[in-house]
């Protein structure tokens, strides 16, 4: 295998990867072995048709696609390593040559890590944040805890209200015809969650158990299913059950049930302390974000589109994993939300850009300040992770490969860079926008 690297504009590069004719022949044979049991030709038993006979009947290119996939999977990772390029996107692959007896050649267009020209990063000014907790906030937290400890009861003596969960059967029709994916049975729908399109949930308010309701809605113009986008629909809905929350009394017994305290007063005091800690942690993150954004604004970097696209895709994959834990697939989420995959990518794009810019400037600061992560730092982090997972640190360390350790090292370098920035940051009280803009200009100067 040989690799040539061509640097393109806007931090893109093209890798041209050449694989020997001998390796192509091996891949073609592997493709034949994989597919032969699916091939049926009169006069031969399945799986016994000679490769030459298959190629004669269907053409020499019959196994090219599978062979190309085999060779690209085998050779691309090694080509990346050989190229020495710091690649930060998924590749766009193009096959240049595939022919028996000749080398297999393909290209991979990729984004490479952009260079960062740092602006001022020491002595950044951030806004001072008040972390005091009011009695109203304590009361809100108590109410939330009551809701968390509520029990669900079936309601039979009143109609559906906002906040109830209605257990429904439904089927959707457009122009009088049922459409695919528009039917469900015993679906639990929280009224007011807006998880169904348009005013679907609102039209169930005031209805009783056993009622059969016609719900009229209109699909969004940007709905992911093009055949439904912008169209009016009618859902036949039957209400099977109404469920409501029953909240516990706010007294000493409640405090004993949800905490280690004997009285409600003690529990409220502890809750106030935890809210203060939470506010302090949130304030810390907010000030870090403000400082990093100011550094980004004063730095220069050119982000390749492919890098941002890859970050968007990663974020959507993370989101899909999170909602899967609640039993919802991405297909269902897009159906209920009316979003398309492209619309979702555009929605997360600003956050994707922000994440990339933050990582790049912090990595640049770590490099500029010669920040080092020692083996002891990594061991301490592994100890912390092992404690969280209830594992032995040595076992966890044994499961980690070089890639995981290198990723952990980068994360720790970034954490140290953030700590350095914040140790040298200056705080100022929140002011009017006009005054803040004036102070920002002074700071810039």
CSV table of C-alpha atoms in Angstrom, one decimal:
chain,number,residue,atom,x,y,z
A,1,UNK,CA,0.0,0.0,0.0
A,2,UNK,CA,1.2,3.5,-0.8
A,3,UNK,CA,-0.3,6.9,0.3
A,4,UNK,CA,0.0,10.3,-1.3
A,5,UNK,CA,-1.3,13.4,0.5
A,6,UNK,CA,-2.5,16.5,-1.3
A,7,UNK,CA,-3.4,19.5,0.8
A,8,UNK,CA,-6.5,21.3,-0.4
A,9,UNK,CA,-8.1,24.7,0.5
A,10,UNK,CA,-9.9,25.4,3.8
A,11,UNK,CA,-8.0,22.7,5.8
A,12,UNK,CA,-9.0,19.8,3.6
A,13,UNK,CA,-6.7,17.1,2.3
A,14,UNK,CA,-7.0,14.3,-0.3
A,15,UNK,CA,-5.4,11.0,0.4
A,16,UNK,CA,-4.7,8.9,-2.7
A,17,UNK,CA,-4.3,5.3,-1.5
A,18,UNK,CA,-2.9,2.6,-3.9
A,19,UNK,CA,-3.3,-1.1,-3.0
A,20,UNK,CA,-1.4,-3.8,-5.0
A,21,UNK,CA,-3.0,-5.9,-7.7
A,22,UNK,CA,-2.2,-9.0,-5.6
A,23,UNK,CA,-4.2,-7.6,-2.6
A,24,UNK,CA,-7.1,-6.8,-5.0
A,25,UNK,CA,-7.1,-10.4,-6.2
A,26,UNK,CA,-7.2,-11.6,-2.6
A,27,UNK,CA,-10.2,-9.3,-1.9
A,28,UNK,CA,-12.0,-10.5,-5.0
A,29,UNK,CA,-11.6,-14.1,-3.9
A,30,UNK,CA,-12.8,-13.1,-0.4
A,31,UNK,CA,-15.8,-11.4,-2.0
A,32,UNK,CA,-16.6,-14.6,-4.0
A,33,UNK,CA,-16.3,-16.8,-0.9
A,34,UNK,CA,-18.7,-14.5,1.0
A,35,UNK,CA,-21.3,-14.4,-1.8
A,36,UNK,CA,-21.0,-17.8,-3.4
A,37,UNK,CA,-23.8,-19.4,-1.3
A,38,UNK,CA,-26.3,-16.9,-2.7
A,39,UNK,CA,-25.5,-17.7,-6.3
A,40,UNK,CA,-27.6,-20.1,-8.3
A,41,UNK,CA,-26.8,-21.3,-11.8
A,42,UNK,CA,-28.4,-24.3,-13.5
A,43,UNK,CA,-26.2,-27.3,-13.4
A,44,UNK,CA,-24.4,-26.3,-10.2
A,45,UNK,CA,-25.4,-26.7,-6.6
A,46,UNK,CA,-25.6,-23.5,-4.6
A,47,UNK,CA,-22.2,-22.5,-3.3
A,48,UNK,CA,-20.4,-24.7,-5.8
A,49,UNK,CA,-20.4,-22.4,-8.9
A,50,UNK,CA,-16.8,-21.7,-9.8
A,51,UNK,CA,-15.8,-18.0,-9.6
A,52,UNK,CA,-14.7,-17.9,-13.2
A,53,UNK,CA,-18.1,-19.2,-14.3
A,54,UNK,CA,-19.9,-16.4,-12.2
A,55,UNK,CA,-17.6,-13.7,-13.6
A,56,UNK,CA,-18.2,-15.0,-17.2
A,57,UNK,CA,-22.0,-14.9,-16.8
A,58,UNK,CA,-22.3,-11.7,-14.8
A,59,UNK,CA,-19.2,-9.8,-15.9
A,60,UNK,CA,-15.8,-9.3,-14.4
A,61,UNK,CA,-17.1,-6.5,-12.1
A,62,UNK,CA,-19.6,-8.7,-10.3
A,63,UNK,CA,-17.4,-8.8,-7.1
A,64,UNK,CA,-15.8,-5.4,-7.4
A,65,UNK,CA,-18.1,-3.6,-5.0
A,66,UNK,CA,-17.6,-6.1,-2.2
A,67,UNK,CA,-13.9,-6.3,-2.9
A,68,UNK,CA,-13.6,-2.5,-2.8
A,69,UNK,CA,-15.4,-2.4,0.6
A,70,UNK,CA,-13.0,-5.1,2.0
A,71,UNK,CA,-9.9,-3.2,0.8
A,72,UNK,CA,-11.0,0.2,2.0
A,73,UNK,CA,-11.9,-1.1,5.4
A,74,UNK,CA,-8.5,-2.9,5.6
A,75,UNK,CA,-6.3,-0.1,4.3
A,76,UNK,CA,-7.9,3.2,5.2
A,77,UNK,CA,-6.9,3.2,8.9
A,78,UNK,CA,-3.3,2.3,8.0
A,79,UNK,CA,-3.3,5.0,5.3
A,80,UNK,CA,-4.4,7.6,7.8
A,81,UNK,CA,-1.6,6.6,10.2
A,82,UNK,CA,1.0,6.6,7.4
A,83,UNK,CA,-0.1,10.0,6.1
A,84,UNK,CA,0.6,11.6,9.4
A,85,UNK,CA,-2.4,13.9,8.9
A,86,UNK,CA,-4.5,15.0,11.9
A,87,UNK,CA,-7.8,14.0,10.5
A,88,UNK,CA,-11.0,15.4,12.1
A,89,UNK,CA,-13.8,14.2,9.8
A,90,UNK,CA,-15.3,11.2,8.2
A,91,UNK,CA,-13.8,10.6,4.8
A,92,UNK,CA,-15.5,11.2,1.4
A,93,UNK,CA,-14.4,8.1,-0.6
A,94,UNK,CA,-14.0,7.9,-4.4
A,95,UNK,CA,-12.8,4.9,-6.3
A,96,UNK,CA,-10.3,5.9,-9.0
A,97,UNK,CA,-9.4,2.4,-10.3
A,98,UNK,CA,-10.6,-1.1,-9.8
A,99,UNK,CA,-9.7,-3.7,-12.5
A,100,UNK,CA,-8.4,-7.2,-12.3
A,101,UNK,CA,-4.6,-7.4,-12.7
A,102,UNK,CA,-4.2,-3.7,-11.8
A,103,UNK,CA,-3.6,-1.9,-8.5
A,104,UNK,CA,-6.8,-0.8,-6.6
A,105,UNK,CA,-6.7,3.0,-6.2
A,106,UNK,CA,-9.1,5.1,-4.1
A,107,UNK,CA,-9.1,8.6,-2.7
A,108,UNK,CA,-10.4,9.9,0.7
A,109,UNK,CA,-11.1,13.6,1.1
A,110,UNK,CA,-10.9,14.6,4.7
A,111,UNK,CA,-10.8,17.6,7.0
A,112,UNK,CA,-7.5,18.2,8.9
A,113,UNK,CA,-7.2,19.9,12.3
A,114,UNK,CA,-7.1,23.7,11.7
A,115,UNK,CA,-4.3,25.9,13.0
A,116,UNK,CA,-5.4,28.3,15.7
A,117,UNK,CA,-3.9,31.8,16.1
A,118,UNK,CA,-4.6,32.7,19.7
A,119,UNK,CA,-5.7,36.1,20.9
A,120,UNK,CA,-5.6,37.2,24.5
A,121,UNK,CA,-6.3,34.4,26.9
A,122,UNK,CA,-4.8,35.5,30.2
A,123,UNK,CA,-6.7,38.0,32.4
A,124,UNK,CA,-10.0,37.5,30.6
A,125,UNK,CA,-12.9,39.4,32.3
A,126,UNK,CA,-16.0,37.4,33.3
A,127,UNK,CA,-19.3,38.4,34.9
A,128,UNK,CA,-19.7,37.9,38.6
A,129,UNK,CA,-22.7,35.7,39.4
A,130,UNK,CA,-24.9,35.9,42.5
A,131,UNK,CA,-25.3,32.3,43.9
A,132,UNK,CA,-27.7,33.1,46.8
A,133,UNK,CA,-30.8,30.9,47.0
A,134,UNK,CA,-34.2,32.4,47.7
A,135,UNK,CA,-37.1,30.9,49.7
A,136,UNK,CA,-39.1,30.7,46.5
A,137,UNK,CA,-36.4,28.5,44.9
A,138,UNK,CA,-36.4,26.2,47.9
A,139,UNK,CA,-40.2,26.0,47.6
A,140,UNK,CA,-39.9,25.1,43.9
A,141,UNK,CA,-37.4,22.4,44.7
A,142,UNK,CA,-39.7,21.0,47.3
A,143,UNK,CA,-42.6,20.9,44.9
A,144,UNK,CA,-40.4,19.2,42.3
A,145,UNK,CA,-39.5,16.6,44.9
A,146,UNK,CA,-43.2,16.1,45.7
A,147,UNK,CA,-43.8,15.4,42.0
A,148,UNK,CA,-40.9,13.0,41.9
A,149,UNK,CA,-42.5,11.1,44.8
A,150,UNK,CA,-46.0,11.2,43.6
A,151,UNK,CA,-48.0,8.1,42.8
A,152,UNK,CA,-50.0,7.6,39.7
A,153,UNK,CA,-53.7,6.9,40.0
A,154,UNK,CA,-56.4,6.0,37.5
A,155,UNK,CA,-59.1,8.7,37.2
A,156,UNK,CA,-62.7,7.8,36.4
A,157,UNK,CA,-64.7,10.6,37.9
A,158,UNK,CA,-63.5,13.5,35.7
A,159,UNK,CA,-62.3,14.3,32.1
A,160,UNK,CA,-58.8,14.7,30.9
A,161,UNK,CA,-56.9,17.8,32.3
A,162,UNK,CA,-53.6,19.4,31.5
A,163,UNK,CA,-50.8,17.4,33.1
A,164,UNK,CA,-52.7,14.1,33.0
A,165,UNK,CA,-51.5,11.1,31.1
A,166,UNK,CA,-54.1,9.7,28.6
A,167,UNK,CA,-53.7,6.1,27.5
A,168,UNK,CA,-55.0,6.1,24.0
A,169,UNK,CA,-55.5,4.0,20.8
A,170,UNK,CA,-55.2,6.1,17.7
A,171,UNK,CA,-55.1,5.9,13.9
A,172,UNK,CA,-54.4,8.7,11.5
A,173,UNK,CA,-56.0,9.4,8.1
A,174,UNK,CA,-55.1,11.8,5.3
A,175,UNK,CA,-57.8,12.3,2.6
A,176,UNK,CA,-59.7,9.5,4.3
A,177,UNK,CA,-56.8,7.0,3.8
A,178,UNK,CA,-54.8,5.5,6.8
A,179,UNK,CA,-51.1,6.3,6.5
A,180,UNK,CA,-48.1,4.3,7.5
A,181,UNK,CA,-46.8,4.8,11.0
A,182,UNK,CA,-50.0,6.6,12.1
A,183,UNK,CA,-51.4,3.9,14.3
A,184,UNK,CA,-50.8,3.0,17.9
A,185,UNK,CA,-52.5,1.2,20.8
A,186,UNK,CA,-52.4,1.9,24.5
A,187,UNK,CA,-50.0,4.8,24.0
A,188,UNK,CA,-49.3,6.9,27.1
A,189,UNK,CA,-49.5,10.5,26.1
A,190,UNK,CA,-48.7,13.3,28.7
A,191,UNK,CA,-51.1,16.2,28.0
A,192,UNK,CA,-49.1,19.3,27.7
A,193,UNK,CA,-45.9,17.6,26.7
A,194,UNK,CA,-46.4,18.7,23.0
A,195,UNK,CA,-44.8,15.4,21.9
A,196,UNK,CA,-47.6,15.0,19.3
A,197,UNK,CA,-48.0,17.4,16.4
A,198,UNK,CA,-50.0,20.6,16.3
A,199,UNK,CA,-53.0,20.7,18.8
A,200,UNK,CA,-53.4,17.0,19.1
A,201,UNK,CA,-53.1,16.9,22.9
A,202,UNK,CA,-55.3,20.1,23.4
A,203,UNK,CA,-58.2,18.4,21.7
A,204,UNK,CA,-58.2,15.5,24.3
A,205,UNK,CA,-58.7,17.9,27.2
A,206,UNK,CA,-62.3,17.6,28.6
A,207,UNK,CA,-62.8,14.1,27.2
A,208,UNK,CA,-63.7,11.1,29.3
A,209,UNK,CA,-62.6,7.5,29.5
A,210,UNK,CA,-64.3,5.5,26.7
A,211,UNK,CA,-64.8,8.6,24.5
A,212,UNK,CA,-63.9,8.2,20.9
A,213,UNK,CA,-62.7,11.5,19.5
A,214,UNK,CA,-61.8,12.8,16.0
A,215,UNK,CA,-58.7,14.9,16.3
A,216,UNK,CA,-57.9,17.3,13.4
A,217,UNK,CA,-54.4,18.5,12.9
A,218,UNK,CA,-52.1,19.7,10.2
A,219,UNK,CA,-48.6,18.3,9.6
A,220,UNK,CA,-45.8,20.8,9.6
A,221,UNK,CA,-44.5,22.0,6.2
A,222,UNK,CA,-41.0,20.7,7.0
A,223,UNK,CA,-42.3,17.3,8.2
A,224,UNK,CA,-39.8,14.4,7.6
A,225,UNK,CA,-42.3,12.4,5.6
A,226,UNK,CA,-42.7,14.4,2.4
A,227,UNK,CA,-46.0,12.7,1.5
A,228,UNK,CA,-47.5,14.1,4.7
A,229,UNK,CA,-45.8,17.5,4.9
A,230,UNK,CA,-48.3,20.4,5.2
A,231,UNK,CA,-51.3,18.2,4.9
A,232,UNK,CA,-54.4,18.2,7.2
A,233,UNK,CA,-55.0,14.9,8.9
A,234,UNK,CA,-57.7,13.3,11.1
A,235,UNK,CA,-56.9,10.9,13.9
A,236,UNK,CA,-59.5,8.6,15.4
A,237,UNK,CA,-58.7,8.4,19.0
A,238,UNK,CA,-60.1,6.3,21.8
A,239,UNK,CA,-59.3,7.2,25.4
A,240,UNK,CA,-58.7,4.0,27.3
A,241,UNK,CA,-57.5,5.4,30.6
A,242,UNK,CA,-56.8,8.7,32.4
A,243,UNK,CA,-53.9,8.8,34.8
A,244,UNK,CA,-53.1,11.6,37.3
A,245,UNK,CA,-50.4,12.3,39.9
A,246,UNK,CA,-51.3,12.2,43.6
A,247,UNK,CA,-48.8,14.3,45.6
A,248,UNK,CA,-47.7,13.5,49.1
A,249,UNK,CA,-48.3,16.0,52.0
A,250,UNK,CA,-45.4,18.4,52.7
A,251,UNK,CA,-44.7,17.5,56.3
A,252,UNK,CA,-42.1,15.8,58.6
A,253,UNK,CA,-43.2,12.4,57.4
A,254,UNK,CA,-42.5,13.4,53.8
A,255,UNK,CA,-39.0,14.6,54.9
A,256,UNK,CA,-38.3,11.2,56.6
A,257,UNK,CA,-39.4,9.3,53.4
A,258,UNK,CA,-37.2,11.3,51.0
A,259,UNK,CA,-34.1,12.0,53.1
A,260,UNK,CA,-32.2,11.1,56.2
A,261,UNK,CA,-33.7,14.0,58.2
A,262,UNK,CA,-36.4,13.8,60.8
A,263,UNK,CA,-38.1,17.1,60.2
A,264,UNK,CA,-39.2,19.2,57.2
A,265,UNK,CA,-37.2,22.1,58.5
A,266,UNK,CA,-33.9,20.2,58.5
A,267,UNK,CA,-34.6,18.8,55.1
A,268,UNK,CA,-35.3,22.3,53.7
A,269,UNK,CA,-32.1,23.6,55.2
A,270,UNK,CA,-30.1,20.8,53.5
A,271,UNK,CA,-32.0,21.4,50.3
A,272,UNK,CA,-31.0,25.0,50.4
A,273,UNK,CA,-27.3,24.1,50.8
A,274,UNK,CA,-27.5,21.7,47.9
A,275,UNK,CA,-29.2,24.4,45.7
A,276,UNK,CA,-26.3,26.8,46.6
A,277,UNK,CA,-23.7,24.2,45.6
A,278,UNK,CA,-25.6,23.6,42.4
A,279,UNK,CA,-25.8,27.4,41.7
A,280,UNK,CA,-22.1,27.7,42.4
A,281,UNK,CA,-21.3,24.8,40.0
A,282,UNK,CA,-23.5,26.4,37.3
A,283,UNK,CA,-21.9,29.8,37.9
A,284,UNK,CA,-18.5,28.2,37.5
A,285,UNK,CA,-19.5,26.6,34.1
A,286,UNK,CA,-21.2,29.8,32.9
A,287,UNK,CA,-18.0,31.9,33.7
A,288,UNK,CA,-15.9,29.3,32.0
A,289,UNK,CA,-18.1,29.4,28.9
A,290,UNK,CA,-18.0,33.2,28.9
A,291,UNK,CA,-14.2,33.2,29.2
A,292,UNK,CA,-13.7,30.6,26.5
A,293,UNK,CA,-16.1,32.5,24.1
A,294,UNK,CA,-14.1,35.7,24.6
A,295,UNK,CA,-10.9,33.8,23.8
A,296,UNK,CA,-12.6,32.3,20.7
A,297,UNK,CA,-13.8,35.8,19.6
A,298,UNK,CA,-10.2,37.1,19.8
A,299,UNK,CA,-8.6,34.0,18.1
A,300,UNK,CA,-8.5,33.0,14.4
A,301,UNK,CA,-9.3,29.6,12.9
A,302,UNK,CA,-10.9,28.3,9.8
A,303,UNK,CA,-13.2,25.4,10.4
A,304,UNK,CA,-13.7,23.0,7.4
A,305,UNK,CA,-17.3,22.1,6.7
A,306,UNK,CA,-16.6,18.4,6.8
A,307,UNK,CA,-15.3,18.8,10.4
A,308,UNK,CA,-18.5,20.6,11.5
A,309,UNK,CA,-20.7,18.0,9.6
A,310,UNK,CA,-19.0,15.2,11.4
A,311,UNK,CA,-19.5,16.9,14.8
A,312,UNK,CA,-23.2,17.4,13.9
A,313,UNK,CA,-23.5,13.7,13.1
A,314,UNK,CA,-21.8,12.7,16.3
A,315,UNK,CA,-24.1,14.9,18.3
A,316,UNK,CA,-27.2,13.4,16.6
A,317,UNK,CA,-25.9,9.9,17.4
A,318,UNK,CA,-25.5,10.9,21.0
A,319,UNK,CA,-29.0,12.3,21.1
A,320,UNK,CA,-30.4,9.1,19.5
A,321,UNK,CA,-28.7,7.0,22.2
A,322,UNK,CA,-30.2,9.1,24.9
A,323,UNK,CA,-33.8,9.0,23.6
A,324,UNK,CA,-33.4,5.2,23.0
A,325,UNK,CA,-33.0,4.8,26.7
A,326,UNK,CA,-36.6,6.2,27.1
A,327,UNK,CA,-37.8,3.7,24.4
A,328,UNK,CA,-38.1,6.2,21.6
A,329,UNK,CA,-36.4,5.6,18.2
A,330,UNK,CA,-35.1,8.5,16.1
A,331,UNK,CA,-37.7,7.7,13.4
A,332,UNK,CA,-40.5,8.1,16.0
A,333,UNK,CA,-38.9,11.3,17.4
A,334,UNK,CA,-38.7,12.8,13.9
A,335,UNK,CA,-42.3,11.7,13.2
A,336,UNK,CA,-43.6,13.3,16.4
A,337,UNK,CA,-41.5,16.5,16.2
A,338,UNK,CA,-42.0,17.0,12.5
A,339,UNK,CA,-38.2,17.4,12.0
A,340,UNK,CA,-36.2,16.0,9.1
A,341,UNK,CA,-32.6,14.8,9.6
A,342,UNK,CA,-31.3,17.8,7.6
A,343,UNK,CA,-33.3,20.2,9.8
A,344,UNK,CA,-32.0,18.5,12.9
A,345,UNK,CA,-28.4,18.9,11.6
A,346,UNK,CA,-29.0,22.6,11.1
A,347,UNK,CA,-30.5,22.8,14.6
A,348,UNK,CA,-27.4,21.4,16.3
A,349,UNK,CA,-24.9,23.1,13.9
A,350,UNK,CA,-24.3,26.2,16.1
A,351,UNK,CA,-23.6,24.1,19.1
A,352,UNK,CA,-21.3,21.9,17.0
A,353,UNK,CA,-19.3,24.9,15.9
A,354,UNK,CA,-19.0,26.1,19.4
A,355,UNK,CA,-17.8,22.8,20.7
A,356,UNK,CA,-15.1,22.6,18.0
A,357,UNK,CA,-13.9,26.1,18.6
A,358,UNK,CA,-13.7,25.6,22.3
A,359,UNK,CA,-11.7,22.4,21.9
A,360,UNK,CA,-9.3,24.0,19.4
A,361,UNK,CA,-8.5,27.1,21.4
A,362,UNK,CA,-8.1,25.1,24.7
A,363,UNK,CA,-5.8,22.6,22.9
A,364,UNK,CA,-3.8,25.6,21.5
A,365,UNK,CA,-3.5,27.1,25.0
A,366,UNK,CA,-2.4,23.8,26.5
A,367,UNK,CA,0.3,23.7,23.8
A,368,UNK,CA,1.3,27.3,24.2
A,369,UNK,CA,1.6,26.9,28.0
A,370,UNK,CA,3.4,23.6,27.8
A,371,UNK,CA,0.7,22.0,29.9
A,372,UNK,CA,1.6,18.4,30.6
A,373,UNK,CA,-0.4,15.4,31.8
A,374,UNK,CA,1.6,12.9,33.8
A,375,UNK,CA,1.0,9.2,34.3
A,376,UNK,CA,0.0,10.1,37.9
A,377,UNK,CA,-2.7,12.4,36.5
A,378,UNK,CA,-4.1,9.6,34.3
A,379,UNK,CA,-4.0,7.1,37.1
A,380,UNK,CA,-5.9,9.5,39.4
A,381,UNK,CA,-8.5,10.0,36.7
A,382,UNK,CA,-8.9,6.2,36.3
A,383,UNK,CA,-9.3,5.9,40.0
A,384,UNK,CA,-12.0,8.4,39.9
A,385,UNK,CA,-13.8,6.6,37.1
A,386,UNK,CA,-13.4,3.2,38.7
A,387,UNK,CA,-15.0,4.6,41.9
A,388,UNK,CA,-18.0,5.9,39.8
A,389,UNK,CA,-18.5,2.5,38.1
A,390,UNK,CA,-17.8,0.5,41.3
A,391,UNK,CA,-14.8,-1.2,39.6
A,392,UNK,CA,-11.2,-1.9,40.6
A,393,UNK,CA,-8.9,0.7,39.0
A,394,UNK,CA,-6.4,-1.9,37.7
A,395,UNK,CA,-9.2,-3.8,36.0
A,396,UNK,CA,-10.5,-0.6,34.3
A,397,UNK,CA,-7.0,0.4,33.3
A,398,UNK,CA,-6.6,-3.1,31.7
A,399,UNK,CA,-9.7,-2.6,29.6
A,400,UNK,CA,-8.4,0.7,28.2
A,401,UNK,CA,-6.4,0.8,25.0
A,402,UNK,CA,-4.0,3.5,23.8
A,403,UNK,CA,-6.8,5.4,22.0
A,404,UNK,CA,-8.8,5.7,25.3
A,405,UNK,CA,-5.8,6.8,27.2
A,406,UNK,CA,-4.8,9.4,24.6
A,407,UNK,CA,-8.4,10.7,24.7
A,408,UNK,CA,-8.3,10.9,28.4
A,409,UNK,CA,-4.9,12.7,28.2
A,410,UNK,CA,-6.4,15.3,25.8
A,411,UNK,CA,-9.4,15.8,28.1
A,412,UNK,CA,-7.1,16.4,31.1
A,413,UNK,CA,-4.9,18.8,29.1
A,414,UNK,CA,-8.1,20.8,28.3
A,415,UNK,CA,-9.2,20.7,31.9
A,416,UNK,CA,-5.8,22.1,33.0
A,417,UNK,CA,-6.0,24.8,30.3
A,418,UNK,CA,-9.5,25.8,31.6
A,419,UNK,CA,-8.2,25.9,35.2
A,420,UNK,CA,-5.3,28.2,34.0
A,421,UNK,CA,-7.6,30.6,32.3
A,422,UNK,CA,-10.0,30.8,35.2
A,423,UNK,CA,-7.2,31.2,37.8
A,424,UNK,CA,-6.1,34.3,35.8
A,425,UNK,CA,-9.6,35.6,35.0
A,426,UNK,CA,-11.0,38.8,36.4
A,427,UNK,CA,-14.6,39.2,37.7
A,428,UNK,CA,-16.8,42.2,37.2
A,429,UNK,CA,-20.4,42.8,38.3
A,430,UNK,CA,-23.2,42.5,35.7
A,431,UNK,CA,-23.8,45.9,34.0
A,432,UNK,CA,-26.1,47.4,31.4
A,433,UNK,CA,-25.3,46.3,27.8
A,434,UNK,CA,-24.0,49.7,26.8
A,435,UNK,CA,-21.6,49.7,29.8
A,436,UNK,CA,-20.6,46.1,29.1
A,437,UNK,CA,-19.8,46.9,25.5
A,438,UNK,CA,-17.7,49.8,26.6
A,439,UNK,CA,-15.8,47.6,29.1
A,440,UNK,CA,-15.3,45.0,26.4
A,441,UNK,CA,-13.8,47.6,24.1
A,442,UNK,CA,-11.5,48.7,26.9
A,443,UNK,CA,-10.4,45.2,27.6
A,444,UNK,CA,-9.8,44.6,23.9
A,445,UNK,CA,-7.6,47.6,23.8
